[in-house]
Coordinates of N, CA and C in Angstrom, one line a residue:
E1 N 125.3 100.2 115.4 CA 124.2 100.2 116.3 C 124.2 99.0 117.3
K2 N 124.6 97.9 116.8 CA 124.7 96.7 117.7 C 125.8 97.0 118.8
F3 N 126.9 97.6 118.5 CA 127.9 98.0 119.4 C 127.4 99.0 120.5
L4 N 126.7 100.0 120.0 CA 126.2 101.0 120.9 C 125.0 100.6 121.8
F5 N 124.4 99.5 121.5 CA 123.2 99.1 122.2 C 123.5 99.0 123.7
K6 N 124.6 98.4 124.1 CA 124.9 98.2 125.5 C 125.2 99.5 126.3
F7 N 125.5 100.5 125.5 CA 125.9 101.8 126.2 C 124.7 102.8 126.2
T8 N 123.5 102.3 125.8 CA 122.4 103.2 125.7 C 121.4 102.9 126.8
D9 N 121.1 104.0 127.6 CA 120.2 103.8 128.8 C 118.7 103.8 128.4
C10 N 118.4 104.5 127.3 CA 117.0 104.5 126.9 C 116.9 104.7 125.4
F11 N 116.0 104.0 124.8 CA 115.7 104.2 123.3 C 114.4 104.9 123.2
V12 N 114.4 106.0 122.4 CA 113.2 106.7 122.1 C 112.9 106.6 120.6
F13 N 111.7 106.1 120.2 CA 111.4 105.9 118.8 C 110.2 106.8 118.5
E14 N 110.1 107.2 117.2 CA 109.0 108.0 116.7 C 107.7 107.2 116.4
S15 N 107.9 105.9 116.4 CA 106.7 105.0 116.2 C 107.1 103.6 116.7
D16 N 106.0 102.8 117.0 CA 106.3 101.4 117.4 C 106.9 100.7 116.2
Y17 N 106.5 101.1 115.0 CA 107.0 100.4 113.8 C 108.6 100.6 113.8
S18 N 109.0 101.8 114.1 CA 110.5 102.0 114.1 C 111.2 101.2 115.2
A19 N 110.5 101.1 116.3 CA 111.0 100.3 117.5 C 111.2 98.9 117.1
Q20 N 110.2 98.3 116.4 CA 110.2 96.9 116.0 C 111.3 96.7 115.0
A21 N 111.4 97.6 114.0 CA 112.4 97.5 113.0 C 113.8 97.6 113.5
Y22 N 114.0 98.4 114.5 CA 115.3 98.5 115.2 C 115.7 97.2 115.9
S23 N 114.7 96.7 116.7 CA 115.0 95.5 117.4 C 115.3 94.3 116.4
T24 N 114.7 94.3 115.3 CA 114.9 93.3 114.3 C 116.3 93.4 113.7
K25 N 116.7 94.7 113.5 CA 118.0 95.0 112.9 C 119.2 94.6 113.8
V26 N 119.1 95.0 115.1 CA 120.2 94.7 116.0 C 120.1 93.4 116.7
G27 N 118.9 92.7 116.6 CA 118.8 91.4 117.2 C 118.5 91.4 118.6
K28 N 118.1 92.6 119.2 CA 117.9 92.7 120.6 C 116.7 93.7 120.8
K29 N 116.1 93.5 122.0 CA 115.0 94.4 122.4 C 115.3 95.0 123.7
S30 N 115.4 96.3 123.8 CA 115.6 96.9 125.1 C 114.4 96.9 126.0
E31 N 114.6 96.7 127.3 CA 113.5 96.8 128.3 C 113.2 98.2 128.6
N32 N 114.1 99.1 128.3 CA 113.9 100.6 128.6 C 113.8 101.3 127.3
R33 N 112.6 101.4 126.7 CA 112.4 102.1 125.5 C 111.0 102.8 125.6
A34 N 110.9 103.9 124.7 CA 109.7 104.7 124.8 C 109.3 105.0 123.3
I35 N 108.0 105.2 123.1 CA 107.5 105.7 121.8 C 107.0 107.1 122.1
N36 N 107.6 108.0 121.3 CA 107.2 109.4 121.4 C 106.9 109.9 120.0
Y37 N 105.6 110.0 119.7 CA 105.3 110.4 118.3 C 105.8 111.8 118.0
N38 N 106.2 112.0 116.7 CA 106.6 113.4 116.3 C 105.4 114.3 116.4
G39 N 105.8 115.6 116.5 CA 104.7 116.6 116.6 C 105.0 117.8 115.8
V40 N 104.0 118.6 115.4 CA 104.2 119.8 114.6 C 103.3 120.9 115.3
S41 N 103.7 122.1 115.1 CA 103.0 123.3 115.6 C 101.6 123.4 115.0
E42 N 100.6 123.8 115.8 CA 99.3 124.0 115.2 C 99.3 125.2 114.3
P43 N 98.9 125.1 113.1 CA 99.1 126.2 112.1 C 98.0 127.3 112.3
D44 N 98.4 128.5 111.8 CA 97.4 129.6 111.7 C 96.7 129.5 110.3
L45 N 95.5 129.0 110.4 CA 94.8 128.7 109.1 C 94.5 129.9 108.3
A46 N 94.2 131.0 109.0 CA 94.0 132.3 108.2 C 95.3 132.7 107.5
A47 N 96.4 132.5 108.1 CA 97.7 132.9 107.4 C 98.0 131.9 106.3
L48 N 97.6 130.6 106.5 CA 97.8 129.7 105.4 C 96.9 130.0 104.2
A49 N 95.7 130.4 104.5 CA 94.7 130.8 103.4 C 95.3 132.0 102.6
A50 N 95.8 132.9 103.3 CA 96.4 134.1 102.7 C 97.6 133.7 101.9
G51 N 98.4 132.8 102.4 CA 99.6 132.4 101.7 C 99.2 131.6 100.4
A52 N 98.2 130.8 100.5 CA 97.7 130.0 99.3 C 97.2 130.9 98.2
R53 N 96.4 131.9 98.6 CA 95.9 132.9 97.6 C 97.0 133.7 97.0
K54 N 98.1 134.0 97.8 CA 99.2 134.7 97.2 C 99.9 133.9 96.2
L55 N 99.9 132.6 96.4 CA 100.5 131.7 95.4 C 99.7 131.4 94.2
G56 N 98.5 132.0 94.2 CA 97.6 131.9 93.0 C 96.5 130.8 93.1
Y57 N 96.4 130.2 94.3 CA 95.4 129.1 94.4 C 94.0 129.8 94.7
T58 N 93.0 129.1 94.2 CA 91.7 129.3 94.8 C 91.5 128.2 95.9
L59 N 90.7 128.5 96.9 CA 90.7 127.6 98.0 C 89.6 126.6 97.9
P60 N 89.8 125.4 98.4 CA 88.8 124.3 98.3 C 87.6 124.6 99.1
P61 N 86.5 123.9 98.7 CA 86.4 122.9 97.7 C 86.4 123.5 96.3
H62 N 87.1 122.9 95.4 CA 87.3 123.5 94.0 C 86.1 123.1 93.1
A63 N 85.7 124.0 92.3 CA 84.6 123.6 91.4 C 85.1 123.0 90.1
D64 N 86.4 123.4 89.7 CA 86.9 122.9 88.4 C 87.3 121.5 88.4
A65 N 87.9 121.0 89.5 CA 88.5 119.7 89.6 C 88.8 119.4 91.0
L66 N 89.0 118.1 91.3 CA 89.5 117.6 92.6 C 91.0 117.8 92.7
H67 N 91.5 118.6 93.6 CA 92.9 118.8 93.7 C 93.5 117.9 94.7
I68 N 94.5 117.0 94.3 CA 95.1 116.0 95.2 C 96.5 116.3 95.3
G69 N 97.0 116.4 96.6 CA 98.4 116.8 96.9 C 99.2 115.6 97.4
V70 N 100.4 115.4 96.8 CA 101.3 114.4 97.3 C 102.6 115.2 97.7
F71 N 103.1 114.9 98.9 CA 104.3 115.7 99.4 C 105.4 114.7 99.7
G72 N 106.6 114.9 99.2 CA 107.7 114.1 99.5 C 108.7 114.0 98.4
I73 N 110.0 113.5 98.8 CA 111.0 113.3 97.8 C 110.6 112.3 96.8
L74 N 110.9 112.6 95.5 CA 110.5 111.7 94.4 C 111.5 110.5 94.3
R75 N 111.1 109.4 95.0 CA 111.9 108.2 95.0 C 111.0 107.0 95.2
P76 N 111.5 105.8 94.8 CA 110.6 104.6 94.8 C 109.8 104.4 96.1
Q77 N 110.5 104.6 97.2 CA 109.8 104.3 98.5 C 108.6 105.1 98.8
K78 N 108.5 106.3 98.1 CA 107.4 107.2 98.4 C 106.2 106.8 97.5
G79 N 106.3 106.0 96.5 CA 105.2 105.4 95.8 C 104.4 106.4 94.9
Q80 N 105.1 107.4 94.5 CA 104.4 108.4 93.6 C 103.9 107.8 92.3
I81 N 104.5 106.7 91.8 CA 104.1 106.0 90.6 C 102.6 105.6 90.8
N82 N 102.3 105.1 92.0 CA 100.9 104.7 92.2 C 99.9 105.8 92.3
A83 N 100.4 107.0 92.8 CA 99.6 108.2 92.7 C 99.2 108.5 91.3
L84 N 100.2 108.4 90.4 CA 99.9 108.7 89.0 C 98.9 107.7 88.4
K85 N 99.1 106.4 88.8 CA 98.1 105.4 88.3 C 96.7 105.6 88.9
A86 N 96.7 106.1 90.1 CA 95.4 106.4 90.7 C 94.7 107.6 90.0
A87 N 95.5 108.6 89.6 CA 95.0 109.7 88.9 C 94.5 109.3 87.5
A88 N 95.2 108.4 86.9 CA 94.8 107.8 85.6 C 93.5 107.1 85.7
E89 N 93.3 106.3 86.8 CA 92.1 105.6 87.1 C 90.9 106.5 87.3
L90 N 91.2 107.6 88.0 CA 90.1 108.6 88.3 C 89.7 109.2 87.0
K91 N 90.6 109.6 86.1 CA 90.3 110.2 84.8 C 89.5 109.2 84.0
K92 N 89.8 107.9 84.0 CA 89.1 106.9 83.3 C 87.7 106.8 83.7
R93 N 87.4 107.1 85.0 CA 86.1 107.0 85.6 C 85.3 108.3 85.4
G94 N 86.0 109.3 84.8 CA 85.3 110.5 84.5 C 85.4 111.6 85.6
T95 N 86.2 111.3 86.6 CA 86.5 112.3 87.7 C 87.4 113.3 87.2
R96 N 87.0 114.6 87.3 CA 87.9 115.7 87.0 C 88.9 115.9 88.2
C97 N 90.2 115.8 87.9 CA 91.1 115.9 89.0 C 92.4 116.5 88.5
R98 N 93.2 117.0 89.5 CA 94.5 117.5 89.3 C 95.4 116.9 90.3
L99 N 96.5 116.3 89.9 CA 97.4 115.7 90.8 C 98.6 116.6 91.0
H100 N 98.9 117.0 92.2 CA 100.0 117.9 92.4 C 101.1 117.2 93.2
L101 N 102.3 117.1 92.6 CA 103.4 116.4 93.2 C 104.4 117.5 93.7
F102 N 104.6 117.5 95.0 CA 105.5 118.5 95.6 C 106.8 117.8 96.1
G103 N 107.9 118.3 95.7 CA 109.2 117.6 96.0 C 109.9 117.3 94.8
D104 N 111.2 117.0 94.9 CA 112.0 116.6 93.8 C 112.8 115.4 94.2
G105 N 113.6 114.8 93.2 CA 114.4 113.6 93.6 C 114.7 112.8 92.4
P106 N 115.4 111.7 92.6 CA 115.9 110.9 91.5 C 114.9 110.3 90.6
D107 N 113.6 110.2 91.0 CA 112.6 109.6 90.2 C 111.8 110.6 89.3
R108 N 112.2 111.8 89.3 CA 111.4 112.8 88.6 C 111.2 112.5 87.1
A109 N 112.3 112.3 86.5 CA 112.3 112.0 85.0 C 111.4 110.8 84.7
A110 N 111.6 109.7 85.5 CA 110.8 108.5 85.3 C 109.3 108.8 85.5
L111 N 109.0 109.6 86.5 CA 107.6 109.9 86.8 C 107.0 110.7 85.8
E112 N 107.7 111.7 85.2 CA 107.2 112.5 84.1 C 107.0 111.6 82.9
A113 N 107.9 110.7 82.6 CA 107.6 109.8 81.5 C 106.4 108.9 81.8
A114 N 106.2 108.4 83.0 CA 105.1 107.6 83.3 C 103.8 108.4 83.2
A115 N 103.8 109.7 83.6 CA 102.6 110.5 83.4 C 102.2 110.6 81.9
S116 N 103.3 110.7 81.1 CA 103.0 110.8 79.6 C 102.5 109.5 79.1
N117 N 103.1 108.4 79.5 CA 102.6 107.1 79.1 C 101.2 106.8 79.5
L118 N 100.8 107.3 80.7 CA 99.5 107.1 81.2 C 98.4 108.0 80.6
G119 N 98.9 109.0 79.8 CA 98.0 109.9 79.2 C 97.4 111.0 80.1
I120 N 98.2 111.3 81.2 CA 97.7 112.2 82.2 C 98.6 113.5 82.4
T121 N 99.4 113.7 81.4 CA 100.3 114.9 81.5 C 99.6 116.2 81.8
G122 N 98.4 116.3 81.2 CA 97.6 117.5 81.4 C 97.0 117.7 82.7
I123 N 97.0 116.6 83.6 CA 96.3 116.8 84.9 C 97.4 116.6 86.0
V124 N 98.6 116.5 85.7 CA 99.7 116.3 86.7 C 100.6 117.5 86.7
I125 N 100.8 118.0 87.9 CA 101.7 119.2 88.0 C 102.9 118.8 88.9
F126 N 104.1 118.9 88.4 CA 105.3 118.7 89.1 C 105.8 120.0 89.6
H127 N 105.6 120.3 90.9 CA 106.0 121.6 91.5 C 107.5 121.6 91.8
G128 N 108.1 120.5 92.0 CA 109.5 120.5 92.5 C 109.5 120.9 93.9
E129 N 110.7 121.3 94.4 CA 110.9 121.8 95.8 C 110.2 123.1 95.9
V130 N 109.5 123.3 97.0 CA 108.8 124.6 97.3 C 109.4 125.1 98.7
P131 N 109.6 126.4 98.8 CA 110.2 126.9 100.1 C 109.3 126.6 101.3
D132 N 108.0 126.6 101.2 CA 107.1 126.4 102.3 C 106.0 125.5 101.8
P133 N 105.9 124.2 102.1 CA 104.8 123.4 101.6 C 103.5 123.7 102.2
A134 N 103.5 124.3 103.4 CA 102.2 124.4 104.1 C 101.1 125.1 103.4
P135 N 101.3 126.3 102.8 CA 100.2 126.9 102.0 C 99.7 126.1 100.8
H136 N 100.6 125.3 100.2 CA 100.3 124.4 99.1 C 99.4 123.3 99.6
M137 N 99.7 122.7 100.8 CA 98.9 121.7 101.3 C 97.5 122.2 101.7
Y138 N 97.5 123.4 102.2 CA 96.2 124.0 102.6 C 95.3 124.2 101.4
A139 N 95.9 124.3 100.2 CA 95.1 124.6 99.0 C 94.6 123.3 98.3
M140 N 94.9 122.2 98.9 CA 94.5 120.9 98.3 C 93.1 120.4 98.8
D141 N 92.4 119.6 98.1 CA 91.2 119.0 98.5 C 91.4 117.8 99.3
V142 N 92.4 117.0 98.9 CA 92.7 115.7 99.5 C 94.2 115.6 99.6
I143 N 94.8 115.1 100.7 CA 96.2 114.8 100.8 C 96.4 113.3 100.6
L144 N 97.2 112.9 99.7 CA 97.5 111.5 99.4 C 98.9 111.1 99.8
I145 N 99.0 110.0 100.5 CA 100.4 109.6 100.9 C 100.5 108.1 100.4
P146 N 101.1 108.0 99.2 CA 101.1 106.7 98.6 C 102.3 105.8 98.9
S147 N 103.0 106.1 100.0 CA 104.3 105.5 100.4 C 104.2 104.0 100.5
L148 N 105.3 103.4 100.1 CA 105.5 101.9 100.3 C 106.2 101.7 101.6
F149 N 106.8 102.7 102.1 CA 107.5 102.6 103.4 C 107.5 104.0 104.1
E150 N 107.1 104.0 105.4 CA 107.2 105.2 106.2 C 107.5 104.8 107.6
S151 N 108.5 105.4 108.2 CA 108.7 105.1 109.6 C 107.7 105.9 110.5
F152 N 107.3 107.1 110.0 CA 106.3 107.8 110.7 C 105.2 108.4 109.7
G153 N 105.5 109.5 109.1 CA 104.6 110.1 108.2 C 104.2 111.5 108.6
Y154 N 105.1 112.5 108.5 CA 104.8 113.9 108.9 C 103.6 114.5 108.1
A155 N 103.5 114.1 106.8 CA 102.5 114.7 106.0 C 101.1 114.4 106.5
A156 N 100.9 113.3 107.2 CA 99.6 112.9 107.7 C 99.2 113.9 108.8
I157 N 100.1 114.1 109.8 CA 99.8 114.9 110.9 C 99.7 116.4 110.5
E158 N 100.5 116.8 109.5 CA 100.3 118.2 109.0 C 99.0 118.4 108.4
A159 N 98.5 117.4 107.6 CA 97.2 117.4 107.0 C 96.1 117.4 108.1
F160 N 96.3 116.6 109.1 CA 95.3 116.6 110.2 C 95.2 118.0 110.8
S161 N 96.3 118.7 111.0 CA 96.3 120.0 111.6 C 95.6 121.0 110.8
M162 N 95.5 120.8 109.5 CA 94.9 121.8 108.6 C 93.5 121.3 108.2
R163 N 93.0 120.3 108.9 CA 91.7 119.7 108.6 C 91.5 119.3 107.1
K164 N 92.5 118.6 106.7 CA 92.4 118.1 105.3 C 92.2 116.5 105.3
P165 N 91.3 116.0 104.4 CA 91.1 114.6 104.3 C 92.4 113.9 103.9
V166 N 92.7 112.7 104.5 CA 93.9 112.0 104.2 C 93.6 110.6 103.7
V167 N 94.2 110.3 102.6 CA 94.2 108.9 102.0 C 95.7 108.5 102.0
A168 N 96.0 107.3 102.6 CA 97.4 106.9 102.8 C 97.5 105.4 102.6
S169 N 98.7 104.9 102.3 CA 99.0 103.5 102.3 C 99.1 103.0 103.7
A170 N 98.6 101.8 103.9 CA 98.7 101.2 105.2 C 100.2 100.6 105.4
A171 N 101.1 101.5 105.5 CA 102.5 101.1 105.5 C 103.2 101.7 106.7
G172 N 104.0 100.9 107.5 CA 104.8 101.4 108.5 C 104.1 102.2 109.6
G173 N 104.7 103.3 110.0 CA 104.1 104.2 111.0 C 102.8 104.8 110.7
L174 N 102.4 104.9 109.4 CA 101.1 105.5 109.0 C 100.0 104.7 109.6
K175 N 100.1 103.4 109.9 CA 99.0 102.7 110.5 C 98.8 103.0 111.9
E176 N 99.8 103.6 112.6 CA 99.7 104.1 113.9 C 99.1 105.5 114.0
I177 N 99.4 106.3 113.0 CA 98.9 107.7 112.9 C 97.4 107.7 112.5
I178 N 97.1 107.0 111.5 CA 95.7 107.0 110.9 C 94.9 105.9 111.3
A179 N 93.7 106.1 111.9 CA 92.7 105.1 112.2 C 91.8 105.0 111.0
D180 N 91.9 103.9 110.3 CA 91.2 103.7 109.1 C 89.7 103.9 109.3
K181 N 89.1 104.7 108.4 CA 87.7 105.0 108.4 C 87.2 105.9 109.6
S182 N 88.2 106.2 110.4 CA 87.9 107.1 111.6 C 88.6 108.5 111.5
T183 N 89.9 108.5 111.2 CA 90.6 109.7 111.0 C 91.2 109.9 109.6
G184 N 91.0 108.9 108.8 CA 91.5 108.9 107.4 C 91.1 107.6 106.8
L185 N 91.7 107.4 105.6 CA 91.4 106.2 104.8 C 92.7 105.5 104.5
L186 N 92.9 104.2 104.8 CA 94.1 103.5 104.5 C 93.8 102.5 103.4
V187 N 94.8 102.3 102.5 CA 94.6 101.4 101.4 C 95.9 100.5 101.4
P188 N 95.8 99.3 100.8 CA 97.0 98.4 100.7 C 98.1 99.1 99.9
P189 N 99.3 99.1 100.3 CA 100.4 99.7 99.6 C 100.5 99.2 98.2
G190 N 100.6 100.2 97.2 CA 100.7 99.8 95.8 C 99.4 99.6 95.1
N191 N 98.3 99.5 95.8 CA 97.0 99.3 95.2 C 96.4 100.6 94.7
F192 N 96.6 100.9 93.4 CA 96.2 102.2 93.0 C 94.7 102.3 92.7
T193 N 94.1 101.1 92.5 CA 92.6 101.1 92.3 C 91.9 101.4 93.6
A194 N 92.4 100.8 94.7 CA 91.9 101.1 96.0 C 92.1 102.6 96.4
M195 N 93.3 103.1 95.9 CA 93.6 104.5 96.2 C 92.6 105.4 95.5
A196 N 92.3 105.1 94.3 CA 91.3 105.9 93.6 C 90.0 105.9 94.2
D197 N 89.6 104.7 94.7 CA 88.3 104.5 95.4 C 88.3 105.4 96.7
A198 N 89.4 105.3 97.4 CA 89.5 106.1 98.7 C 89.5 107.6 98.5
I199 N 90.1 108.0 97.4 CA 90.1 109.5 97.1 C 88.7 109.9 96.8
T200 N 88.0 109.1 96.0 CA 86.6 109.4 95.7 C 85.8 109.5 97.0
E201 N 86.0 108.5 97.9 CA 85.3 108.4 99.2 C 85.6 109.6 100.0
A202 N 86.9 110.0 100.1 CA 87.3 111.1 100.9 C 86.7 112.5 100.4
S203 N 86.4 112.6 99.1 CA 86.0 113.8 98.6 C 84.5 114.0 98.3
T204 N 83.8 112.9 98.4 CA 82.4 113.0 98.1 C 81.4 112.5 99.2
N205 N 81.9 111.6 100.1 CA 81.0 111.0 101.1 C 80.9 112.0 102.2
P206 N 79.6 112.3 102.7 CA 79.4 113.2 103.8 C 80.1 112.8 105.1
A207 N 80.5 111.5 105.2 CA 81.2 111.1 106.4 C 82.6 111.6 106.5
A208 N 83.1 112.1 105.3 CA 84.4 112.6 105.3 C 84.6 113.8 106.3
A209 N 83.6 114.6 106.4 CA 83.7 115.8 107.3 C 83.9 115.4 108.7
A210 N 83.2 114.3 109.1 CA 83.4 113.8 110.5 C 84.8 113.2 110.7
R211 N 85.3 112.6 109.7 CA 86.7 112.0 109.8 C 87.7 113.1 109.9
V212 N 87.5 114.2 109.2 CA 88.4 115.3 109.2 C 88.4 115.9 110.6
E213 N 87.3 116.1 111.2 CA 87.2 116.7 112.6 C 87.8 115.7 113.6
A214 N 87.6 114.4 113.4 CA 88.2 113.4 114.4 C 89.7 113.4 114.2
A215 N 90.2 113.6 113.0 CA 91.6 113.7 112.8 C 92.2 114.9 113.5
F216 N 91.5 116.0 113.4 CA 92.0 117.2 114.0 C 92.1 117.1 115.5
L217 N 91.1 116.5 116.1 CA 91.0 116.3 117.6 C 92.2 115.3 118.0
D218 N 92.4 114.3 117.1 CA 93.5 113.3 117.4 C 94.8 114.1 117.3
F219 N 95.0 114.9 116.3 CA 96.2 115.8 116.2 C 96.4 116.5 117.5
K220 N 95.4 117.2 118.0 CA 95.5 118.0 119.2 C 95.9 117.1 120.4
K221 N 95.5 115.9 120.4 CA 95.7 115.0 121.6 C 97.1 114.4 121.5
R222 N 97.6 114.0 120.3 CA 98.8 113.2 120.2 C 99.9 113.8 119.4
F223 N 99.7 114.7 118.5 CA 100.7 115.1 117.5 C 101.1 116.5 117.5
T224 N 100.8 117.3 118.5 CA 101.3 118.7 118.5 C 102.7 118.7 119.0
L225 N 103.4 119.8 118.7 CA 104.8 120.0 119.2 C 104.9 120.0 120.7
P226 N 104.0 120.8 121.4 CA 104.0 120.8 122.8 C 103.8 119.4 123.4
V227 N 102.9 118.6 122.9 CA 102.7 117.2 123.4 C 104.0 116.4 123.2
M228 N 104.6 116.5 122.1 CA 105.9 115.8 121.8 C 107.0 116.2 122.8
L229 N 107.1 117.5 123.0 CA 108.2 118.0 123.9 C 107.9 117.6 125.4
S230 N 106.6 117.7 125.7 CA 106.3 117.3 127.1 C 106.5 115.8 127.4
N231 N 106.2 115.0 126.4 CA 106.5 113.6 126.6 C 108.0 113.3 126.7
L232 N 108.7 114.0 125.8 CA 110.2 113.8 125.9 C 110.8 114.3 127.2
G233 N 110.3 115.4 127.7 CA 110.7 115.9 129.0 C 110.4 114.9 130.1
N234 N 109.3 114.2 130.0 CA 108.9 113.2 131.1 C 109.8 112.0 131.0
I235 N 110.2 111.7 129.8 CA 111.2 110.6 129.6 C 112.5 110.9 130.2
Y236 N 113.0 112.1 130.0 CA 114.3 112.6 130.6 C 114.2 112.6 132.1
K237 N 113.1 113.1 132.6 CA 112.9 113.1 134.1 C 112.9 111.7 134.7
R238 N 112.3 110.8 134.0 CA 112.2 109.4 134.5 C 113.6 108.9 134.6
L239 N 114.5 109.2 133.5 CA 115.8 108.7 133.5 C 116.7 109.3 134.6
R240 N 116.4 110.6 134.8 CA 117.2 111.3 135.8 C 116.8 111.0 137.2
Y241 N 115.5 110.9 137.5 CA 115.1 110.7 138.9 C 114.6 109.3 139.2
G242 N 114.4 108.5 138.2 CA 114.0 107.1 138.4 C 112.5 107.0 138.6

């Protein structure tokens, strides 16, 4: 990357966090760089609801328990161990909840053992890899992103697009996507007690509905696929025509 730096006309990063990390890594900062946030297509919520029902879900809000969804490869950087600890904390407080882990990876056996040691095997569901995560996400009450590191955080904007409350670690690019207490709730990375507090806040406080709507509007403004492609096109035009 250091060698290629001088041959690169423009650097495009998915977050300012990534841009800063790159500059630190190569020891240089380009004067010609741009931040273009990743984007996703706006979903068909009726189709997602139908898909969720087909998978056997009842749709939120759930009467039986609070359903919390975590999406991502099972590895230390994704912080699922703290999601388990947060679920154990919620159980200790008397909150009925189900923690759904979507994805697979090298940490699965260790996480399953941790769930057993924490006494929460009965409320944790390891779904493994799923062909289409979208209807599963739509069926959750709260989306939790416990990552210790994220260059961006696709799960956050996907949740925004589905009008789902988001609780996330204040790590990396997530701090650029989520405005704390405005479009979601941010907690210190690794702090499972704060995570449990935020999950409760996101699921019980009447202000949560306003945050969800603000997050959806922010998604429309900054994180749709057309916005991303338009911004990228403008960058190419600037490079081509000056």
